[in-house]
Amino acid sequence: MADHSAIEWTDATWNPITGCSIVSPGCVHCYAMKLAGTRLKHIESRKGLTRETAIGPVWTGEVRLNEKWLDQPLRWKQPRRIFVCAHGDLFAENVPDDWIDRVFAIMALAPQHTFQVLTKRAKRMREYLTQRDAGQRLRADAVEVAGWNMVMQGQIGHAKPTIWPLPNVWLGVSAERQKEADDRVPELLATPAAIRFISAEPLLGRIDFGKIIRAATFAGTTYPDGKTHPIGWMIVGGESGPGARPMHPNWVRQIRDDFTAAGVPFFFKQWGAWWPQECNPLPQQRFAERLRTARITPSIEKPLRGCWGVDDKWDPGKIAGALPAYTSWKIGKKAAGRLLDGVEHSEFPKVAA
């Protein structure tokens, strides 16, 4: 948990619940899973949450409620965006509803903050948010968690169970390929939320989000907030770290173009480990400097480069002859940067003050 975060689209992380399990290909190189099984494996909040395998630490499915961190946002007075359960999933299979109630109670008691909840368990999130008594449980848990004296003395605000969904909570789903988008986005569209968002990170394949949203609209899905577009924010990013898989520039462009045309804020988080040379061309001297910075010798380290063919097929070790093929170099997240066609996209939803 950190009051400041290096994640580009948030200000702080809050981990009242840690632990998770692998549910789809986007989980394979999870940074939180690796940390829980290496540098943090002896810390109480992570101990026993992973097991050693031939490919490194893997989640066991065990989850943990970290009581000492539960009320942390109440002590942060300066408003900030807070990524909830960055080292787990609030709606993971083994997380009891009671724990989720307590997390939502804290979020209700801290209206100065914006909480960003991101899950791969979209169905469970939708089921939880549409329970009839969720707001009433929130009120009861707010009093229990914070203490009635703190509420009465004005040290924290009153939870208002009639305001549901909570206006300071953004709900999102991760979708790395078309399959995950097809499964999760319709559930998100049926979930009441102040802001709904999608994170396509790591983006591992071409996704047509417009098709999913059009199908849901045609089927008569209603959106409680009355917005003209059901998604309030779109995040895209490539994979970083050891074993990172490359991302085709055109996958990103399609999502950017579709959502910006619809007036939806678009946030491009990173290329990740792989940098597409043609997408962000550099003068020869700067290109050579970038490769040297990443300690790459192009002539001998073929595994650290590859190209995309016209059929989106990744061909490792090769260099593209001409567009529409693209050459990508594995130079690391920092060197690859965040520019998409020379532009940094860092848009956030606009919310009423």
Coordinates of C-alpha atoms in Angstrom, one line a residue:
M1 CA 0.0 0.0 0.0
A2 CA 1.4 3.4 -0.9
D3 CA 0.3 7.0 -0.5
H4 CA 2.0 7.7 -3.8
S5 CA 1.9 5.3 -6.7
A6 CA 4.0 4.9 -9.9
I7 CA 0.9 3.6 -11.7
E8 CA 0.2 6.4 -14.2
W9 CA -3.6 6.5 -13.8
T10 CA -3.8 6.7 -10.1
D11 CA -2.4 8.6 -7.1
A12 CA -2.2 6.0 -4.4
T13 CA -2.9 2.3 -3.8
W14 CA -4.9 0.7 -1.0
N15 CA -4.7 -3.0 -0.3
P16 CA -7.3 -3.9 2.4
I17 CA -7.4 -7.3 0.7
T18 CA -4.5 -9.2 -0.8
G19 CA -4.2 -12.5 -2.7
C20 CA -5.8 -13.7 -5.9
S21 CA -5.8 -16.5 -8.5
I22 CA -5.0 -16.9 -12.2
V23 CA -8.2 -16.7 -14.3
S24 CA -7.0 -15.7 -17.8
P25 CA -3.9 -15.1 -19.8
G26 CA -3.5 -11.5 -18.6
C27 CA -2.7 -12.9 -15.1
V28 CA 0.3 -14.9 -16.1
H29 CA 2.9 -12.2 -15.5
C30 CA 1.1 -10.4 -12.8
Y31 CA 3.5 -8.0 -11.0
A32 CA 1.6 -8.4 -7.7
M33 CA 1.9 -12.2 -7.8
K34 CA 5.6 -12.0 -8.4
L35 CA 6.2 -9.5 -5.6
A36 CA 4.0 -11.7 -3.2
G37 CA 6.3 -14.7 -3.9
T38 CA 9.6 -12.9 -3.8
R39 CA 10.4 -9.6 -2.1
L40 CA 7.2 -9.5 0.0
K41 CA 6.8 -13.2 0.7
H42 CA 7.7 -12.9 4.4
I43 CA 5.4 -9.9 5.0
E44 CA 2.3 -10.9 6.9
S45 CA 0.0 -9.4 4.2
R46 CA 1.6 -11.7 1.5
K47 CA 2.9 -14.7 3.4
G48 CA 1.5 -18.0 2.0
L49 CA -0.5 -16.3 -0.8
T50 CA 1.7 -17.9 -3.6
R51 CA 3.4 -21.2 -4.2
E52 CA 6.7 -21.9 -6.0
T53 CA 6.5 -23.4 -9.5
A54 CA 8.8 -23.9 -12.5
I55 CA 7.7 -20.6 -13.9
G56 CA 8.0 -18.7 -10.6
P57 CA 5.5 -17.7 -7.9
V58 CA 1.8 -18.4 -8.6
W59 CA -1.2 -17.3 -6.6
T60 CA -2.7 -20.1 -4.4
G61 CA -6.2 -18.6 -4.4
E62 CA -5.9 -17.7 -0.7
V63 CA -7.0 -14.2 0.2
R64 CA -6.3 -12.0 3.3
L65 CA -8.1 -9.2 5.0
N66 CA -5.5 -6.6 6.2
E67 CA -7.3 -5.1 9.2
K68 CA -4.5 -2.6 9.9
W69 CA -4.9 -1.0 6.5
L70 CA -8.7 -1.0 6.3
D71 CA -9.2 2.6 7.5
Q72 CA -6.1 4.0 5.8
P73 CA -8.1 6.3 3.4
L74 CA -9.8 7.9 6.3
R75 CA -6.4 9.3 7.4
W76 CA -5.6 10.7 4.0
K77 CA -7.3 14.1 4.1
Q78 CA -6.0 15.4 0.7
P79 CA -8.3 14.2 -2.1
R80 CA -6.7 11.6 -4.4
R81 CA -7.5 8.8 -6.8
I82 CA -7.0 5.5 -5.0
F83 CA -6.6 2.1 -6.8
V84 CA -8.3 -0.4 -4.6
C85 CA -6.8 -3.9 -4.1
A86 CA -3.9 -3.3 -6.4
H87 CA -2.4 -6.6 -5.1
G88 CA -5.5 -8.6 -5.3
D89 CA -9.1 -8.5 -6.6
L90 CA -11.9 -7.1 -4.4
F91 CA -14.3 -9.5 -6.1
A92 CA -12.1 -12.6 -6.1
E93 CA -13.9 -15.9 -5.6
N94 CA -12.7 -16.5 -2.0
V95 CA -13.4 -12.9 -0.7
P96 CA -16.5 -13.0 1.5
D97 CA -19.2 -10.5 1.0
D98 CA -18.6 -9.2 4.5
W99 CA -15.1 -8.1 3.5
I100 CA -16.4 -6.3 0.4
D101 CA -19.1 -4.6 2.6
R102 CA -16.4 -3.2 4.9
V103 CA -14.3 -1.9 2.0
F104 CA -17.3 -0.2 0.5
A105 CA -18.1 1.3 3.9
I106 CA -14.7 2.9 4.1
M107 CA -15.1 4.3 0.6
A108 CA -18.5 5.8 1.6
L109 CA -16.9 7.4 4.6
A110 CA -14.2 9.0 2.5
P111 CA -16.1 11.1 -0.1
Q112 CA -13.1 13.3 -0.6
H113 CA -11.4 10.5 -2.5
T114 CA -12.1 8.8 -5.8
F115 CA -11.8 5.0 -5.5
Q116 CA -10.9 3.0 -8.6
V117 CA -12.0 -0.6 -8.4
L118 CA -10.7 -2.9 -11.2
T119 CA -11.7 -6.6 -11.4
K120 CA -11.5 -9.6 -13.6
R121 CA -14.6 -11.0 -11.8
A122 CA -17.2 -8.9 -13.6
K123 CA -20.1 -11.2 -12.9
R124 CA -19.6 -11.2 -9.2
M125 CA -19.2 -7.4 -9.2
R126 CA -22.5 -7.0 -11.0
E127 CA -24.2 -9.4 -8.6
Y128 CA -22.9 -7.5 -5.6
L129 CA -23.7 -4.0 -6.8
T130 CA -27.3 -5.0 -7.7
Q131 CA -28.2 -6.6 -4.4
R132 CA -31.2 -4.8 -2.9
D133 CA -29.8 -4.5 0.6
A134 CA -26.2 -3.5 -0.3
G135 CA -26.7 0.2 0.6
Q136 CA -28.2 -0.7 4.0
R137 CA -25.4 -3.1 4.8
L138 CA -23.0 -0.3 3.9
R139 CA -24.4 2.0 6.5
A140 CA -24.2 -0.6 9.3
D141 CA -20.6 -1.5 8.4
A142 CA -19.6 2.2 8.2
V143 CA -20.6 2.6 11.8
E144 CA -19.0 -0.6 12.9
V145 CA -15.7 0.0 11.0
A146 CA -15.3 3.7 11.9
G147 CA -16.9 3.8 15.3
W148 CA -20.0 5.8 16.0
N149 CA -18.1 8.3 18.1
M150 CA -15.9 9.3 15.1
V151 CA -19.1 9.8 13.0
M152 CA -20.8 11.9 15.7
Q153 CA -17.7 14.0 16.4
G154 CA -17.4 14.9 12.7
Q155 CA -14.0 13.3 12.3
I156 CA -15.4 11.5 9.2
G157 CA -18.5 12.0 7.1
H158 CA -21.8 10.1 7.4
A159 CA -22.3 7.2 5.0
K160 CA -25.4 7.7 3.0
P161 CA -26.9 4.4 2.0
T162 CA -29.5 6.1 -0.2
I163 CA -26.7 7.1 -2.6
W164 CA -26.1 3.9 -4.4
P165 CA -23.9 3.3 -6.3
L166 CA -21.4 5.4 -4.4
P167 CA -20.7 8.6 -6.4
N168 CA -16.9 8.5 -5.6
V169 CA -16.4 4.9 -6.7
W170 CA -15.4 4.0 -10.3
L171 CA -15.9 0.4 -11.3
G172 CA -13.9 -1.2 -14.0
V173 CA -13.0 -4.5 -15.7
S174 CA -9.8 -5.8 -17.2
A175 CA -10.0 -7.3 -20.7
E176 CA -6.8 -8.5 -22.5
R177 CA -8.4 -10.2 -25.6
Q178 CA -11.7 -10.3 -27.4
K179 CA -12.8 -13.4 -25.3
E180 CA -12.3 -11.6 -22.0
A181 CA -14.0 -8.5 -23.3
D182 CA -17.0 -10.5 -24.6
D183 CA -17.3 -12.1 -21.1
R184 CA -16.7 -9.2 -18.9
V185 CA -17.8 -6.0 -20.6
P186 CA -21.5 -6.9 -20.8
E187 CA -21.4 -7.6 -17.0
L188 CA -19.9 -4.2 -16.5
L189 CA -22.6 -2.5 -18.6
A190 CA -25.2 -4.1 -16.4
T191 CA -23.5 -2.8 -13.2
P192 CA -24.6 0.4 -11.6
A193 CA -21.6 2.8 -11.2
A194 CA -20.8 6.4 -11.0
I195 CA -18.1 5.8 -13.7
R196 CA -17.6 2.5 -15.6
F197 CA -14.2 1.9 -17.1
I198 CA -12.2 -0.7 -19.0
S199 CA -8.5 -1.5 -18.7
A200 CA -7.1 -3.3 -21.7
E201 CA -3.7 -4.1 -20.0
P202 CA -1.9 -6.1 -20.9
L203 CA -3.5 -5.9 -24.4
L204 CA -2.8 -9.3 -26.0
G205 CA -5.0 -9.2 -29.0
R206 CA -7.3 -7.1 -31.2
I207 CA -10.5 -6.2 -29.4
D208 CA -13.7 -4.7 -30.9
F209 CA -15.3 -3.0 -27.9
G210 CA -17.8 -1.2 -30.1
K211 CA -19.4 -4.5 -31.2
I212 CA -20.0 -5.5 -27.5
I213 CA -21.5 -2.1 -26.6
R214 CA -23.7 -2.0 -29.7
A215 CA -25.0 -5.5 -28.9
A216 CA -25.8 -4.6 -25.3
T217 CA -27.6 -1.4 -26.4
F218 CA -29.6 -3.3 -29.0
A219 CA -30.6 -5.8 -26.4
G220 CA -32.2 -3.1 -24.3
T221 CA -29.6 -2.6 -21.6
T222 CA -30.3 0.4 -19.6
Y223 CA -27.7 2.6 -17.9
P224 CA -28.8 4.0 -14.5
D225 CA -26.6 7.1 -14.8
G226 CA -28.3 8.1 -18.0
K227 CA -25.0 8.7 -19.9
T228 CA -25.0 8.7 -23.7
H229 CA -22.1 6.3 -23.6
P230 CA -22.0 3.5 -21.0
I231 CA -18.2 3.6 -20.6
G232 CA -16.7 6.6 -18.9
W233 CA -13.0 5.8 -19.3
M234 CA -10.7 3.6 -21.4
I235 CA -7.2 2.6 -20.4
V236 CA -4.8 0.7 -22.7
G237 CA -1.3 -0.6 -21.9
G238 CA 1.3 -3.1 -23.0
E239 CA 2.9 -5.8 -20.9
S240 CA 6.2 -5.1 -19.0
G241 CA 8.6 -7.2 -17.1
P242 CA 10.3 -10.6 -17.7
G243 CA 8.4 -12.6 -20.3
A244 CA 6.4 -9.6 -21.6
R245 CA 4.4 -10.2 -24.7
P246 CA 4.4 -7.6 -27.5
M247 CA 1.4 -5.4 -28.5
H248 CA 0.5 -4.5 -32.0
P249 CA 0.3 -0.7 -32.6
N250 CA -2.9 -1.1 -34.6
W251 CA -4.7 -2.8 -31.7
V252 CA -4.1 0.3 -29.7
R253 CA -5.1 2.7 -32.5
Q254 CA -8.4 1.0 -33.1
I255 CA -9.4 1.3 -29.4
R256 CA -8.2 4.9 -29.3
D257 CA -10.1 5.9 -32.4
D258 CA -13.3 4.1 -31.4
F259 CA -13.5 5.7 -27.9
T260 CA -12.2 9.2 -28.7
A261 CA -14.8 9.3 -31.5
A262 CA -17.4 8.5 -28.9
G263 CA -16.1 11.2 -26.6
V264 CA -14.8 8.8 -24.0
P265 CA -11.6 9.8 -22.2
F266 CA -8.7 7.7 -23.4
F267 CA -5.6 6.9 -21.3
F268 CA -2.6 5.2 -22.9
K269 CA -0.5 3.9 -20.0
Q270 CA 2.5 2.4 -21.7
W271 CA 3.9 0.4 -24.5
G272 CA 5.4 -1.9 -21.9
A273 CA 8.7 -3.8 -22.6
W274 CA 8.2 -3.7 -26.4
W275 CA 8.7 -0.5 -28.4
P276 CA 7.2 -0.3 -32.0
Q277 CA 9.8 1.5 -34.0
E278 CA 7.6 2.6 -36.9
C279 CA 4.9 3.9 -34.6
N280 CA 7.2 6.4 -32.8
P281 CA 10.0 6.9 -35.3
L282 CA 13.3 8.4 -34.2
P283 CA 16.3 9.9 -36.0
Q284 CA 18.9 7.2 -36.5
Q285 CA 21.2 8.7 -33.8
R286 CA 18.4 8.8 -31.2
F287 CA 17.3 5.3 -32.1
A288 CA 20.8 4.0 -31.6
E289 CA 21.0 5.8 -28.2
R290 CA 17.8 4.2 -27.1
L291 CA 19.0 0.7 -28.0
R292 CA 22.3 1.4 -26.1
T293 CA 20.4 2.6 -23.1
A294 CA 18.5 -0.7 -23.1
R295 CA 21.7 -2.6 -23.6
I296 CA 20.6 -4.1 -26.9
T297 CA 22.9 -4.9 -29.8
P298 CA 20.5 -5.2 -32.8
S299 CA 22.9 -7.4 -34.9
I300 CA 23.2 -10.2 -32.4
E301 CA 20.2 -10.1 -30.0
K302 CA 17.5 -11.2 -32.3
P303 CA 15.2 -12.5 -29.5
L304 CA 14.9 -8.9 -28.4
R305 CA 13.2 -7.9 -31.6
G306 CA 10.5 -9.1 -33.9
C307 CA 7.9 -7.9 -36.4
W308 CA 4.2 -7.9 -36.9
G309 CA 2.9 -9.1 -40.3
V310 CA -0.3 -7.9 -42.0
D311 CA -2.2 -10.7 -40.4
D312 CA -1.3 -9.6 -36.8
K313 CA 1.1 -12.6 -36.6
W314 CA 4.2 -12.0 -34.4
D315 CA 7.4 -13.1 -36.1
P316 CA 10.2 -13.1 -33.4
G317 CA 13.7 -12.2 -34.4
K318 CA 12.9 -10.5 -37.7
I319 CA 12.7 -6.9 -38.8
A320 CA 9.8 -5.6 -40.9
G321 CA 10.6 -4.8 -44.5
A322 CA 7.9 -2.1 -45.0
L323 CA 4.6 -1.0 -43.6
P324 CA 2.0 -2.3 -42.8
A325 CA 4.5 -4.6 -41.0
Y326 CA 6.0 -3.2 -37.7
T327 CA 9.3 -3.9 -36.0
S328 CA 9.2 -4.0 -32.2
W329 CA 12.3 -3.9 -29.9
K330 CA 12.3 -5.2 -26.4
I331 CA 13.9 -2.2 -24.7
G332 CA 12.0 -2.0 -21.4
K333 CA 9.0 0.0 -20.2
K334 CA 10.9 3.2 -19.3
A335 CA 12.7 3.4 -22.6
A336 CA 9.6 2.5 -24.7
G337 CA 7.6 5.3 -23.1
R338 CA 4.0 6.3 -23.5
L339 CA 3.8 8.1 -26.8
L340 CA 1.2 6.8 -29.3
D341 CA 1.8 8.3 -32.8
G342 CA 3.9 11.0 -31.1
V343 CA 1.1 11.9 -28.6
E344 CA 0.8 11.3 -24.9
H345 CA -2.8 10.3 -24.0
S346 CA -3.6 11.0 -20.3
E347 CA -7.3 11.8 -20.2
F348 CA -9.5 11.2 -17.1
P349 CA -13.3 11.3 -16.7
K350 CA -14.7 14.7 -15.8
V351 CA -16.7 14.5 -12.7
A352 CA -18.9 17.1 -11.0
A353 CA -17.2 19.0 -8.2

